Amino acid sequence: MDPYLAEWFNLLVRWLHVIAAIAWIGSSFYFIALDYSLRPPKDPDDAARGVAGESWEIHGGGFYRVEKFRVAPGTLPEVLNWFKWEAYTTWLTGFALLIGLYYLQAGTSLVDPAVADLSPIAAVAISIAILTAAWFVYDGLCRLLEGRDRMLALVLAVVVIGVAYGTSLLFSGRAVYIQVGAMIGTWMVANVFFVIIPGHWDLVRAKQAGQEPDPKPGLRGKQRSVHNNYLTLPVVFAMLSNHFPMTYGHAYGWLILVAIMALAIWVR
């Protein structure tokens, strides 16, 4: 690609990536904060309607009253707002940047001959394989250890550490950070696409059919939403890491990456 056009591609796609990420992160943190602020409804009629909690909020010059149902309302509203395109746009633009800045320039951006003598094609294939396989590992562990959140968190931490160390033996230091960040970001958007949104559809279709929805898909979706919220700040650091070569350029850059991601989760 012509260097001038490449710079414009970088600017415009990165800008859209950041805009979409802000929208996704904002909605994620808002709904988690909303859940923390919910209080049992004071009106017995609200509880009888299936309301699990309510929150009064003030913002932008007005008062809001938000209700959360235990499973689903008695009847579906005519207009139902969904939150998914922020996630999809963030990942698609991020993957476009990964292609444009790393895969198409793998010989200089992804490969470091001092680390591993990989061909550009082999490096790209390994990167894509990691993104794909890591999702199946993550999703399988979530299902296997469902209901055992502490154990799941520990095992997933081991997975991230293993990938960070393993990729440090294959890719350039900078690419390691982007690869781990892209892997976690893929987990997050795949949670939305394969678990959260299908779970929402299960609830909606059950109500449309006049049936009482099974709460399990909603609970599973809630778990993955919480995962996404915890993983947000580590991914944000990975997005920003290329500005700080003292991190990825260190002899133990992979360990610094793991430490900062753990700190980001603690901050959350």
Short mmCIF file of C-alpha atoms in Angstrom, two decimals, residues 33-138:
data_model
loop_
_atom_site.label_atom_id
_atom_site.label_comp_id
_atom_site.label_asym_id
_atom_site.label_seq_id
_atom_site.Cartn_x
_atom_site.Cartn_y
_atom_site.Cartn_z
CA ALA A 33 -22.75 0.30 37.62
CA LEU A 34 -26.51 0.16 37.16
CA ASP A 35 -26.62 -3.40 38.50
CA TYR A 36 -24.63 -2.31 41.55
CA SER A 37 -27.07 0.54 42.20
CA LEU A 38 -30.27 -1.50 41.98
CA ARG A 39 -32.43 -1.64 45.08
CA PRO A 40 -35.44 -3.90 45.73
CA PRO A 41 -38.64 -2.22 44.50
CA LYS A 42 -40.58 -0.49 47.25
CA ASP A 43 -43.95 -0.92 45.56
CA PRO A 44 -45.32 -4.49 46.04
CA ASP A 45 -47.02 -4.21 42.66
CA ASP A 46 -43.62 -3.78 40.99
CA ALA A 47 -42.33 -6.92 42.68
CA ALA A 48 -45.45 -8.75 41.55
CA ARG A 49 -44.68 -7.64 37.97
CA GLY A 50 -41.34 -9.41 38.21
CA VAL A 51 -39.16 -6.38 38.91
CA ALA A 52 -35.97 -7.52 40.65
CA GLY A 53 -34.57 -4.06 41.31
CA GLU A 54 -34.91 -0.40 40.51
CA SER A 55 -32.63 2.61 40.43
CA TRP A 56 -33.38 6.32 40.47
CA GLU A 57 -30.80 8.38 38.58
CA ILE A 58 -30.29 12.01 37.71
CA HIS A 59 -28.33 13.10 34.65
CA GLY A 60 -28.45 15.72 31.95
CA GLY A 61 -31.03 17.83 33.73
CA GLY A 62 -33.58 15.07 34.31
CA PHE A 63 -34.63 12.18 36.55
CA TYR A 64 -34.65 8.58 35.36
CA ARG A 65 -36.22 5.52 36.89
CA VAL A 66 -34.71 2.25 35.67
CA GLU A 67 -36.18 -1.18 36.39
CA LYS A 68 -34.58 -4.58 35.94
CA PHE A 69 -36.78 -7.67 35.70
CA ARG A 70 -35.85 -10.98 37.27
CA VAL A 71 -36.21 -12.71 33.89
CA ALA A 72 -38.53 -10.82 31.52
CA PRO A 73 -41.53 -8.45 31.62
CA GLY A 74 -45.06 -9.77 31.29
CA THR A 75 -45.29 -8.40 27.75
CA LEU A 76 -42.52 -7.28 25.45
CA PRO A 77 -42.33 -3.56 24.67
CA GLU A 78 -42.86 -2.42 21.10
CA VAL A 79 -39.37 -0.95 20.92
CA LEU A 80 -36.47 -2.86 22.49
CA ASN A 81 -32.98 -1.34 22.36
CA TRP A 82 -30.11 -3.74 21.76
CA PHE A 83 -26.42 -3.20 22.51
CA LYS A 84 -24.26 -5.10 20.04
CA TRP A 85 -23.07 -2.95 17.13
CA GLU A 86 -20.61 -1.11 19.36
CA ALA A 87 -18.89 -4.44 20.05
CA TYR A 88 -18.99 -5.66 16.46
CA THR A 89 -17.66 -2.37 15.07
CA THR A 90 -14.86 -2.28 17.63
CA TRP A 91 -13.67 -5.76 16.69
CA LEU A 92 -14.06 -5.35 12.93
CA THR A 93 -12.08 -2.10 12.90
CA GLY A 94 -9.51 -3.57 15.27
CA PHE A 95 -9.05 -6.60 13.03
CA ALA A 96 -8.76 -4.28 10.00
CA LEU A 97 -5.94 -2.47 11.81
CA LEU A 98 -4.33 -5.80 12.67
CA ILE A 99 -4.39 -6.73 8.97
CA GLY A 100 -3.20 -3.37 7.70
CA LEU A 101 -0.51 -2.67 10.26
CA TYR A 102 0.71 -6.17 11.14
CA TYR A 103 -0.38 -8.87 8.71
CA LEU A 104 0.37 -6.93 5.52
CA GLN A 105 3.66 -5.82 7.04
CA ALA A 106 4.40 -9.02 8.90
CA GLY A 107 8.04 -9.07 7.88
CA THR A 108 8.72 -5.92 9.89
CA SER A 109 5.83 -5.60 12.36
CA LEU A 110 5.10 -9.18 13.38
CA VAL A 111 8.40 -10.98 12.82
CA ASP A 112 11.62 -10.30 14.69
CA PRO A 113 14.45 -12.49 13.32
CA ALA A 114 16.27 -12.09 16.62
CA VAL A 115 13.34 -13.84 18.33
CA ALA A 116 12.24 -16.47 15.78
CA ASP A 117 13.10 -16.95 12.12
CA LEU A 118 9.51 -17.10 10.89
CA SER A 119 8.31 -16.35 7.39
CA PRO A 120 5.67 -13.60 7.21
CA ILE A 121 3.05 -16.11 6.05
CA ALA A 122 3.82 -18.48 8.93
CA ALA A 123 3.67 -15.62 11.44
CA VAL A 124 0.26 -14.48 10.18
CA ALA A 125 -1.05 -18.06 10.20
CA ILE A 126 0.13 -18.55 13.79
CA SER A 127 -1.47 -15.27 14.85
CA ILE A 128 -4.85 -16.16 13.33
CA ALA A 129 -4.66 -19.68 14.76
CA ILE A 130 -4.07 -18.27 18.25
CA LEU A 131 -7.06 -15.93 17.94
CA THR A 132 -9.30 -18.78 16.80
CA ALA A 133 -8.11 -21.51 19.16
CA ALA A 134 -8.05 -19.20 22.17
CA TRP A 135 -11.78 -18.51 21.80
CA PHE A 136 -12.63 -22.22 21.87
CA VAL A 137 -10.37 -22.71 24.89
CA TYR A 138 -11.94 -19.74 26.71
#
